[in-house]
mmCIF file of C-alpha atoms in Angstrom:
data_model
loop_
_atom_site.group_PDB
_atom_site.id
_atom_site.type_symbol
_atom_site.label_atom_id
_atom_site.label_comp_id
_atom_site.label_asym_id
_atom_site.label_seq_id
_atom_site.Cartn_x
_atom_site.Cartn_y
_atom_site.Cartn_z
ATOM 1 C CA UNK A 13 12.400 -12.640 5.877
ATOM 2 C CA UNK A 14 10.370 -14.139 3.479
ATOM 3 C CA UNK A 15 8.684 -11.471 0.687
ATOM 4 C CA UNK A 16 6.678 -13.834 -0.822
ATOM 5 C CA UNK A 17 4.901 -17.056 -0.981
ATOM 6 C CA UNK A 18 6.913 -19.894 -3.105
ATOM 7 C CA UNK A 19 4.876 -19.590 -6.364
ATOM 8 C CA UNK A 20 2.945 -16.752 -7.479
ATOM 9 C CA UNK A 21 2.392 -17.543 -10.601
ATOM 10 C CA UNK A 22 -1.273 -17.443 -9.822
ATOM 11 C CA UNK A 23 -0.975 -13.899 -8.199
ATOM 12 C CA UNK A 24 1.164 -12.660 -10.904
ATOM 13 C CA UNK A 25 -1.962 -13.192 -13.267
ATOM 14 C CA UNK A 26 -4.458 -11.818 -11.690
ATOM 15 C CA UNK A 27 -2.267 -8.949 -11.234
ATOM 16 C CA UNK A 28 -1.724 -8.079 -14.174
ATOM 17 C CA UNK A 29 -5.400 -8.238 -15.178
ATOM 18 C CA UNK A 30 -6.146 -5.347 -11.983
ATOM 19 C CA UNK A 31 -3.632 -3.712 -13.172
ATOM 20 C CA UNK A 32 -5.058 -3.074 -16.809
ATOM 21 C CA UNK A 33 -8.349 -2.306 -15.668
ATOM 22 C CA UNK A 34 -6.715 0.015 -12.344
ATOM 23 C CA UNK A 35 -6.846 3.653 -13.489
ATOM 24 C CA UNK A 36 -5.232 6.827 -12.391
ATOM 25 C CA UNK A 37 -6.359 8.126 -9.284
ATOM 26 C CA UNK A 38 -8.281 11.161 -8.758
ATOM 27 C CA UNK A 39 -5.664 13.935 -7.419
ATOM 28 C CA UNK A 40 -8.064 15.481 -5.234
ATOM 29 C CA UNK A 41 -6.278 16.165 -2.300
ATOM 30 C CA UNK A 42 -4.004 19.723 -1.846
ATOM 31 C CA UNK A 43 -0.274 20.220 -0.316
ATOM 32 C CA UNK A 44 0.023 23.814 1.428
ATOM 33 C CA UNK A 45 3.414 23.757 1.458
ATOM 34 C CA UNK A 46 4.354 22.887 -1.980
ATOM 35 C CA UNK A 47 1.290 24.306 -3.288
ATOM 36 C CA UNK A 48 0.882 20.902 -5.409
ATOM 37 C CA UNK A 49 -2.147 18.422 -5.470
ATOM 38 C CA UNK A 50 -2.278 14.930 -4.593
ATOM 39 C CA UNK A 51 -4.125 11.573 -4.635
ATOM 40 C CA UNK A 52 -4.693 10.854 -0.784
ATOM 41 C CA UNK A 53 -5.032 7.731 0.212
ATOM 42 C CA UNK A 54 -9.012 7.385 -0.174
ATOM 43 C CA UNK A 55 -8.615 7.616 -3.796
ATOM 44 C CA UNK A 56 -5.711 5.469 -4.482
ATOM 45 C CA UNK A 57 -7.171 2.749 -2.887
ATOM 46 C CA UNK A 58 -11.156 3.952 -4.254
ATOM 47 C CA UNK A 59 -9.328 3.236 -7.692
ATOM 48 C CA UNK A 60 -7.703 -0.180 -7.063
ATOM 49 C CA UNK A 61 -10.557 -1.759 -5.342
ATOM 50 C CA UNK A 62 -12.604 -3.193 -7.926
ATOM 51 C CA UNK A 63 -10.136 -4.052 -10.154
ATOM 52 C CA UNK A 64 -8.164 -6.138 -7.281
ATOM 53 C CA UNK A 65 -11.650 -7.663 -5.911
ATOM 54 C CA UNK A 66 -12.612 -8.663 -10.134
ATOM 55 C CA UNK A 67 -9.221 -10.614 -9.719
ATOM 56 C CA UNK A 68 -9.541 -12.066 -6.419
ATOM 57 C CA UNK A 69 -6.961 -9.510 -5.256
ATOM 58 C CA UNK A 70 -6.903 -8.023 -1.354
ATOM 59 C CA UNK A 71 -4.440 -5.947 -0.035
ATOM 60 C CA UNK A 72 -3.960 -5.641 4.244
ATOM 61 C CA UNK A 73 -1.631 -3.281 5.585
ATOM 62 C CA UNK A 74 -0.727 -3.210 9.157
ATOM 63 C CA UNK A 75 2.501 -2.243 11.561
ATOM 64 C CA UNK A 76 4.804 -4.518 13.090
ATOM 65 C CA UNK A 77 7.933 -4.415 15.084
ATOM 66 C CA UNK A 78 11.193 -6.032 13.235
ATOM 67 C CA UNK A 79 14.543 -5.810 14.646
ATOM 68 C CA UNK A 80 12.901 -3.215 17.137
ATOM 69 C CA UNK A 81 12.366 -0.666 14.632
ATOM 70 C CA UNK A 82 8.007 -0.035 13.701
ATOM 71 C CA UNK A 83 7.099 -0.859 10.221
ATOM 72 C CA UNK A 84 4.568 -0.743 7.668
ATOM 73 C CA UNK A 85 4.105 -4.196 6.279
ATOM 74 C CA UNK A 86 1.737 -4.372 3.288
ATOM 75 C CA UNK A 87 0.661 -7.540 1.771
ATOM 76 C CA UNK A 88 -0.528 -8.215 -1.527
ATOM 77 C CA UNK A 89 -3.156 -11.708 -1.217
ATOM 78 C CA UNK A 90 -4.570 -13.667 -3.895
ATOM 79 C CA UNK A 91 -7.646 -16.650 -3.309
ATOM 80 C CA UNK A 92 -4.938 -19.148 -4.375
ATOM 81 C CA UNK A 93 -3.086 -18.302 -0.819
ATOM 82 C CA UNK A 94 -0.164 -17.013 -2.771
ATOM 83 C CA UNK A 95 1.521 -13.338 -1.843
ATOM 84 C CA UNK A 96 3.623 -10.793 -1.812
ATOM 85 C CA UNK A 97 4.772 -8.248 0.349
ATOM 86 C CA UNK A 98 6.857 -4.978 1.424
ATOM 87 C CA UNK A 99 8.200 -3.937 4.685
ATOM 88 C CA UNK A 100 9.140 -0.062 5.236
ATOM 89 C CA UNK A 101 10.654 1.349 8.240
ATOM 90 C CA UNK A 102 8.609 4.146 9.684
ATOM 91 C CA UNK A 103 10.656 7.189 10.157
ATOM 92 C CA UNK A 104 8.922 9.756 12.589
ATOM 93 C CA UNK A 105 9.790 13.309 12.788
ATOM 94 C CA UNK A 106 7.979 13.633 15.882
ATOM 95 C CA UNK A 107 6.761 10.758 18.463
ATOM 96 C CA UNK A 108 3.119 12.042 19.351
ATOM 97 C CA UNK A 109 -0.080 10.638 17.627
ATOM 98 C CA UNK A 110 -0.507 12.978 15.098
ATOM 99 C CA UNK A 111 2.957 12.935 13.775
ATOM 100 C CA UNK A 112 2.179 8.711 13.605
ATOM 101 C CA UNK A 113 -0.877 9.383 12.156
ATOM 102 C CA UNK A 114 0.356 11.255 9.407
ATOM 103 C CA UNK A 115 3.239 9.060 8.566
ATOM 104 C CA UNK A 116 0.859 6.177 8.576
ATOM 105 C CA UNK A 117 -1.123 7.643 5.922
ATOM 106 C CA UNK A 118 1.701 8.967 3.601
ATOM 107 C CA UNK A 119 3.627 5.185 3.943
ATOM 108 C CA UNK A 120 0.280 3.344 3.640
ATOM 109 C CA UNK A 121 -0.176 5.642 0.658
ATOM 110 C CA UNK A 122 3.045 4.938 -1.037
ATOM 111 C CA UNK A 123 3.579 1.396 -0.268
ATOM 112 C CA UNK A 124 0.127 0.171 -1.940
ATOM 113 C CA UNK A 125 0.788 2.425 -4.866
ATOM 114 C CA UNK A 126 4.363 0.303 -4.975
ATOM 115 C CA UNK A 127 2.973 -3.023 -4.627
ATOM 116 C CA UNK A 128 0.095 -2.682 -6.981
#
């Protein structure tokens, strides 16, 4: 499988620009359990999304079956065509919607924090 287009030199530029300008984002989220706070995933992508648009940056994150198992692919795009991309296995506790629902927004969370 393929993780990214052939050159990305072009990518890996404008990258790195979105990345100075990206800054931390707001923890404004709170976890009962641990009793912790945490940047949902409104505000992690709320602080990436100018800096990636100012760069010609988009980010699309959607499931697909591999092998038979459901994952989260999330793709890193740049104007020039060139891309990147991660694959992660969702792992479900439970197999009703809200359990999907709430792994989709704790991968989707972590695997655009990864890739940006």
């Amino acid at each position: 499988m393929n993780m990214q287009s052939e050159d990305i030199n072009e990518l890996a530029d404008a990258l790195s620009k979105a990345q100075g300008a990206i800054e931390g984002a707001v923890k404004d989220a709170t976890n009962p359990f641990h009793k912790s706070q945490y940047a949902d995933l409104h505000s992690v992508i709320k602080c990436a999304k100018e800096p990636l648009a100012n760069n010609a940056l988009s980010v699309v994150q959607q499931c697909q079956v591999i092998d038979g198992q459901t994952c989260l692919v999330t793709m890193l795009m740049h104007k020039s065509g060139q891309w990147v991309k991660s694959v992660m296995p969702l792992i479900l506790v439970k197999q009703d919607p809200q359990s999907v629902g709430a792994a989709l927004s704790y991968y989707r969370r972590y695997s655009y924090s990864a890739l940006i």
